[in-house]
Structures are given as structure tokens and as C-alpha cells.
Short mmCIF file of C-alpha atoms in Angstrom, two decimals:
data_model
loop_
_atom_site.label_atom_id
_atom_site.label_comp_id
_atom_site.label_asym_id
_atom_site.label_seq_id
_atom_site.Cartn_x
_atom_site.Cartn_y
_atom_site.Cartn_z
CA MET V 171 -21.53 -4.57 -56.65
CA ALA V 172 -21.87 -7.13 -53.88
CA VAL V 173 -18.84 -8.94 -52.36
CA ARG V 174 -18.96 -12.04 -50.26
CA VAL V 175 -16.26 -12.44 -47.64
CA THR V 176 -15.63 -15.57 -45.62
CA VAL V 177 -13.75 -15.15 -42.31
CA TYR V 178 -12.24 -18.37 -40.98
CA SER V 179 -12.45 -17.70 -37.11
CA ASP V 180 -9.58 -20.17 -36.19
CA ARG V 181 -7.30 -18.67 -38.85
CA ALA V 182 -8.08 -15.12 -37.81
CA ARG V 183 -7.33 -15.93 -34.11
CA SER V 184 -4.07 -17.56 -35.03
CA GLU V 185 -3.04 -14.58 -37.14
CA ALA V 186 -4.07 -12.07 -34.54
CA ARG V 187 -2.04 -14.01 -31.87
CA ALA V 188 1.03 -14.00 -34.17
CA ILE V 189 0.77 -10.36 -35.00
CA SER V 190 0.20 -9.29 -31.40
CA PHE V 191 2.80 -11.56 -29.85
CA ASP V 192 5.72 -8.95 -29.25
CA GLY V 193 3.16 -6.43 -27.78
CA ARG V 194 1.77 -9.03 -25.43
CA VAL V 195 5.36 -9.86 -24.41
CA ASP V 196 5.89 -6.13 -23.67
CA ILE V 197 2.64 -5.94 -21.61
CA ALA V 198 3.61 -8.99 -19.68
CA ARG V 199 7.06 -7.50 -18.95
CA ASP V 200 5.35 -4.28 -17.69
CA ILE V 201 2.95 -6.53 -15.51
CA ALA V 202 5.99 -8.39 -14.01
CA ALA V 203 7.87 -5.18 -13.30
CA ASP V 204 4.81 -3.68 -11.57
CA ALA V 205 4.17 -6.75 -9.57
CA ARG V 206 7.93 -6.90 -8.39
CA SER V 207 7.77 -3.37 -7.38
CA SER V 208 4.81 -3.98 -5.20
CA ALA V 209 5.55 -7.45 -3.90
CA PRO V 210 6.27 -7.80 -0.14
CA VAL V 211 9.79 -8.88 0.58
CA TYR V 212 10.62 -11.30 3.42
CA THR V 213 13.01 -13.68 1.79
CA GLY V 214 12.70 -12.17 -1.71
CA ALA V 215 11.49 -15.46 -3.16
CA TYR V 216 8.02 -14.10 -4.05
CA ARG V 217 9.33 -10.98 -5.70
CA ASP V 218 12.34 -12.55 -7.36
CA GLY V 219 10.23 -15.46 -8.69
CA ILE V 220 8.13 -13.19 -10.95
CA SER V 221 8.90 -13.50 -14.60
CA VAL V 222 7.49 -13.73 -18.18
CA SER V 223 7.19 -17.09 -19.90
CA THR V 224 6.12 -18.01 -23.34
CA SER V 225 4.62 -21.22 -24.99
CA GLY V 226 3.99 -21.11 -28.60
CA ASP V 227 1.93 -17.91 -29.21
CA ARG V 228 0.77 -17.74 -25.52
CA VAL V 229 2.26 -15.25 -23.04
CA PHE V 230 2.35 -15.74 -19.13
CA VAL V 231 3.42 -13.81 -16.18
CA VAL V 232 4.51 -16.50 -13.65
CA ASP V 233 6.03 -16.84 -10.25
CA SER V 234 8.40 -19.61 -9.52
CA ASP V 235 8.17 -19.37 -5.74
CA PRO V 236 6.43 -22.60 -4.58
CA ASP V 237 4.50 -20.46 -1.98
CA ALA V 238 3.44 -17.87 -4.34
CA ILE V 239 -0.01 -19.10 -4.82
CA TYR V 240 -0.57 -18.63 -1.02
CA LYS V 241 1.01 -15.27 -0.95
CA GLU V 242 -0.88 -14.04 -3.99
CA TYR V 243 -4.31 -15.25 -3.14
CA GLY V 244 -4.12 -15.72 0.68
CA THR V 245 -5.24 -18.54 2.91
CA VAL V 246 -7.68 -18.77 5.83
CA ASP V 247 -4.86 -17.55 8.08
CA THR V 248 -2.94 -15.27 5.73
CA PRO V 249 -4.16 -12.19 3.88
CA ALA V 250 -3.62 -12.11 0.04
CA HIS V 251 -0.86 -9.75 -1.24
CA ALA V 252 -2.14 -10.01 -4.95
CA ALA V 253 0.89 -8.26 -6.48
CA LEU V 254 0.54 -10.20 -9.78
CA THR V 255 -3.30 -9.90 -9.78
CA ASP V 256 -3.32 -6.19 -9.03
CA ALA V 257 -0.54 -5.53 -11.80
CA ALA V 258 -2.56 -7.49 -14.33
CA ARG V 259 -5.65 -5.42 -13.61
CA LYS V 260 -3.83 -2.32 -14.35
CA HIS V 261 -2.94 -3.47 -17.87
CA GLY V 262 -6.20 -4.94 -19.15
CA GLU V 263 -9.16 -7.00 -18.23
CA TYR V 264 -8.39 -9.73 -15.69
CA ARG V 265 -10.67 -12.81 -15.45
CA GLY V 266 -8.43 -15.11 -13.30
CA TRP V 267 -8.67 -16.20 -9.78
CA GLN V 268 -9.72 -13.60 -7.13
CA PRO V 269 -7.62 -12.99 -4.00
CA ARG V 270 -9.40 -13.57 -0.64
CA GLY V 271 -11.15 -10.38 0.22
CA GLY V 272 -10.43 -9.05 -3.21
#
């Protein structure tokens, strides 16, 4: 007996995102905690700005410090700290920006 199955890729992705949402939030919280524990502290803005944000079915680990991008990825004059990037790498495949020298 033959069976024909049609998979609608957009629907499959949508359902997978919905089903995995809570787990992805948990992973993001773990990443944020790891990043906060390894972030350098001068004023605390970089470390204390790390949080988890969601938009629809998307989950993000963010930093509200206006200078976080420079602290995370470095500049010509400043080395990268990469607390968020390194924490994300521990919890799965990371395909985002790369810190200077990283």
C-alpha cells in the first residue's frame, strides 16, 4: 500500500516554532545567565543590560547597554569581551557576528 504525504514547509516551520517556544526561552535564559556571569563589570551596565526578549515566536538574548556592541565585539582600540557570543556558542550553533580576534 502506497501513501502520499504532502509537507507544507511554511506550516511545518510555524508549528515547530510554536512547539519549541518554551524550550527556546529556557535556552535563552541559560545563555543570558552564562553571559552575565562572565561579563566584565566596570559600571555594571553591560552585565545588567543582558536579558531575554521575545517577539511573536522569536526569542532573543539582548543587551540594553548602548555601548554593548562595542564591548561585545571590540573596536580598533578595545578588545572584544564576547560574553554573549561565547555563552551562545555553548548552547548551540552560533552564526552571528564574530568578535574582533574571535
